[in-house]
Amino acid sequence: MQCYVYFLYSVKWNKFYVGISNDVTDRLQRHNTDQGLSIKGGIPWKLIHIIECENKSVAMLLETKIKKRGIYRYLTDNNLLPGY
């Protein structure tokens, strides 16, 4: 089953967030309706990029790699920042 690594941005916090999901639209909606407890203070979150992976294991490995590198650094190194 396909899984996605997604990147969010909060203007309120000036912060990026990376996560994985098999339904990014639903996950973004949950983040923006106080169901994502650890990041609810950053509402509204804006979806800025999605990477499709072949399965959850691949997505989890990529998410870990991104977090170790730093989300902002990963986005800038791969020209994925749309004007932030």
PDB file of C-alpha atoms in Angstrom:
ATOM      1  CA  MET A   1       0.000   0.000   0.000  1.00  0.00           C
ATOM      2  CA  GLN A   2       1.315   3.433  -0.915  1.00  0.00           C
ATOM      3  CA  CYS A   3       2.215   5.833   1.842  1.00  0.00           C
ATOM      4  CA  TYR A   4       3.197   9.485   1.739  1.00  0.00           C
ATOM      5  CA  VAL A   5       5.711  11.678   3.496  1.00  0.00           C
ATOM      6  CA  TYR A   6       4.162  15.121   3.840  1.00  0.00           C
ATOM      7  CA  PHE A   7       5.502  18.505   4.869  1.00  0.00           C
ATOM      8  CA  LEU A   8       3.477  21.147   6.676  1.00  0.00           C
ATOM      9  CA  TYR A   9       4.251  24.747   7.537  1.00  0.00           C
ATOM     10  CA  SER A  10       2.832  26.915  10.317  1.00  0.00           C
ATOM     11  CA  VAL A  11       2.988  30.680   9.802  1.00  0.00           C
ATOM     12  CA  LYS A  12       2.046  31.134  13.447  1.00  0.00           C
ATOM     13  CA  TRP A  13       5.113  29.217  14.652  1.00  0.00           C
ATOM     14  CA  ASN A  14       7.292  29.758  11.554  1.00  0.00           C
ATOM     15  CA  LYS A  15       7.933  26.026  11.789  1.00  0.00           C
ATOM     16  CA  PHE A  16       7.966  23.017   9.470  1.00  0.00           C
ATOM     17  CA  TYR A  17       6.578  19.592  10.303  1.00  0.00           C
ATOM     18  CA  VAL A  18       7.075  16.251   8.540  1.00  0.00           C
ATOM     19  CA  GLY A  19       4.888  13.188   8.918  1.00  0.00           C
ATOM     20  CA  ILE A  20       3.659  10.091   7.123  1.00  0.00           C
ATOM     21  CA  SER A  21       0.157   9.009   6.169  1.00  0.00           C
ATOM     22  CA  ASN A  22      -1.717   6.974   3.611  1.00  0.00           C
ATOM     23  CA  ASP A  23      -4.367   9.750   3.414  1.00  0.00           C
ATOM     24  CA  VAL A  24      -2.699  13.160   3.510  1.00  0.00           C
ATOM     25  CA  THR A  25      -5.929  15.124   3.015  1.00  0.00           C
ATOM     26  CA  ASP A  26      -7.537  13.511   6.067  1.00  0.00           C
ATOM     27  CA  ARG A  27      -4.355  13.881   8.103  1.00  0.00           C
ATOM     28  CA  LEU A  28      -4.048  17.590   7.298  1.00  0.00           C
ATOM     29  CA  GLN A  29      -7.679  18.100   8.291  1.00  0.00           C
ATOM     30  CA  ARG A  30      -7.006  16.355  11.620  1.00  0.00           C
ATOM     31  CA  HIS A  31      -3.896  18.496  12.225  1.00  0.00           C
ATOM     32  CA  ASN A  32      -5.966  21.622  11.640  1.00  0.00           C
ATOM     33  CA  THR A  33      -8.838  20.601  13.933  1.00  0.00           C
ATOM     34  CA  ASP A  34      -6.901  20.100  17.177  1.00  0.00           C
ATOM     35  CA  GLN A  35      -6.613  16.333  16.722  1.00  0.00           C
ATOM     36  CA  GLY A  36      -2.812  16.496  16.361  1.00  0.00           C
ATOM     37  CA  LEU A  37      -2.071  17.256  20.015  1.00  0.00           C
ATOM     38  CA  SER A  38       1.654  17.906  19.716  1.00  0.00           C
ATOM     39  CA  ILE A  39       1.257  20.524  16.993  1.00  0.00           C
ATOM     40  CA  LYS A  40      -2.225  21.957  17.615  1.00  0.00           C
ATOM     41  CA  GLY A  41      -0.800  25.326  18.681  1.00  0.00           C
ATOM     42  CA  GLY A  42       0.539  25.898  15.155  1.00  0.00           C
ATOM     43  CA  ILE A  43      -2.887  25.906  13.481  1.00  0.00           C
ATOM     44  CA  PRO A  44      -3.437  26.590  10.638  1.00  0.00           C
ATOM     45  CA  TRP A  45      -0.974  24.170   9.033  1.00  0.00           C
ATOM     46  CA  LYS A  46      -0.384  24.502   5.302  1.00  0.00           C
ATOM     47  CA  LEU A  47       0.575  21.527   3.147  1.00  0.00           C
ATOM     48  CA  ILE A  48       3.703  22.421   1.184  1.00  0.00           C
ATOM     49  CA  HIS A  49       4.960  19.156  -0.322  1.00  0.00           C
ATOM     50  CA  ILE A  50       4.187  15.429  -0.598  1.00  0.00           C
ATOM     51  CA  ILE A  51       6.542  12.558  -1.462  1.00  0.00           C
ATOM     52  CA  GLU A  52       4.929   9.298  -2.552  1.00  0.00           C
ATOM     53  CA  CYS A  53       6.537   6.103  -1.227  1.00  0.00           C
ATOM     54  CA  GLU A  54       5.841   2.504  -2.204  1.00  0.00           C
ATOM     55  CA  ASN A  55       4.940   1.439   1.359  1.00  0.00           C
ATOM     56  CA  LYS A  56       4.915   2.516   4.996  1.00  0.00           C
ATOM     57  CA  SER A  57       8.380   1.090   5.729  1.00  0.00           C
ATOM     58  CA  VAL A  58       9.973   3.208   2.981  1.00  0.00           C
ATOM     59  CA  ALA A  59       8.042   6.277   4.172  1.00  0.00           C
ATOM     60  CA  MET A  60       9.186   5.750   7.758  1.00  0.00           C
ATOM     61  CA  LEU A  61      12.825   5.460   6.690  1.00  0.00           C
ATOM     62  CA  LEU A  62      12.569   8.654   4.644  1.00  0.00           C
ATOM     63  CA  GLU A  63      10.824  10.513   7.472  1.00  0.00           C
ATOM     64  CA  THR A  64      13.615   9.499   9.877  1.00  0.00           C
ATOM     65  CA  LYS A  65      16.273  10.604   7.377  1.00  0.00           C
ATOM     66  CA  ILE A  66      14.546  13.975   6.948  1.00  0.00           C
ATOM     67  CA  LYS A  67      14.227  14.536  10.692  1.00  0.00           C
ATOM     68  CA  LYS A  68      17.905  13.685  11.260  1.00  0.00           C
ATOM     69  CA  ARG A  69      18.982  16.089   8.525  1.00  0.00           C
ATOM     70  CA  GLY A  70      16.541  18.780   9.616  1.00  0.00           C
ATOM     71  CA  ILE A  71      13.277  19.475   7.826  1.00  0.00           C
ATOM     72  CA  TYR A  72      14.176  22.964   6.609  1.00  0.00           C
ATOM     73  CA  ARG A  73      17.601  21.841   5.447  1.00  0.00           C
ATOM     74  CA  TYR A  74      16.142  18.848   3.590  1.00  0.00           C
ATOM     75  CA  LEU A  75      13.568  21.063   1.881  1.00  0.00           C
ATOM     76  CA  THR A  76      16.118  23.691   0.832  1.00  0.00           C
ATOM     77  CA  ASP A  77      18.731  21.137  -0.290  1.00  0.00           C
ATOM     78  CA  ASN A  78      16.125  19.514  -2.561  1.00  0.00           C
ATOM     79  CA  ASN A  79      14.587  22.802  -3.834  1.00  0.00           C
ATOM     80  CA  LEU A  80      11.224  21.949  -2.293  1.00  0.00           C
ATOM     81  CA  LEU A  81      10.505  25.250  -0.553  1.00  0.00           C
ATOM     82  CA  PRO A  82       7.873  27.213  -2.465  1.00  0.00           C
ATOM     83  CA  GLY A  83       8.907  30.725  -1.441  1.00  0.00           C
ATOM     84  CA  TYR A  84       9.275  30.415   2.345  1.00  0.00           C
TER      85      TYR A  84
END
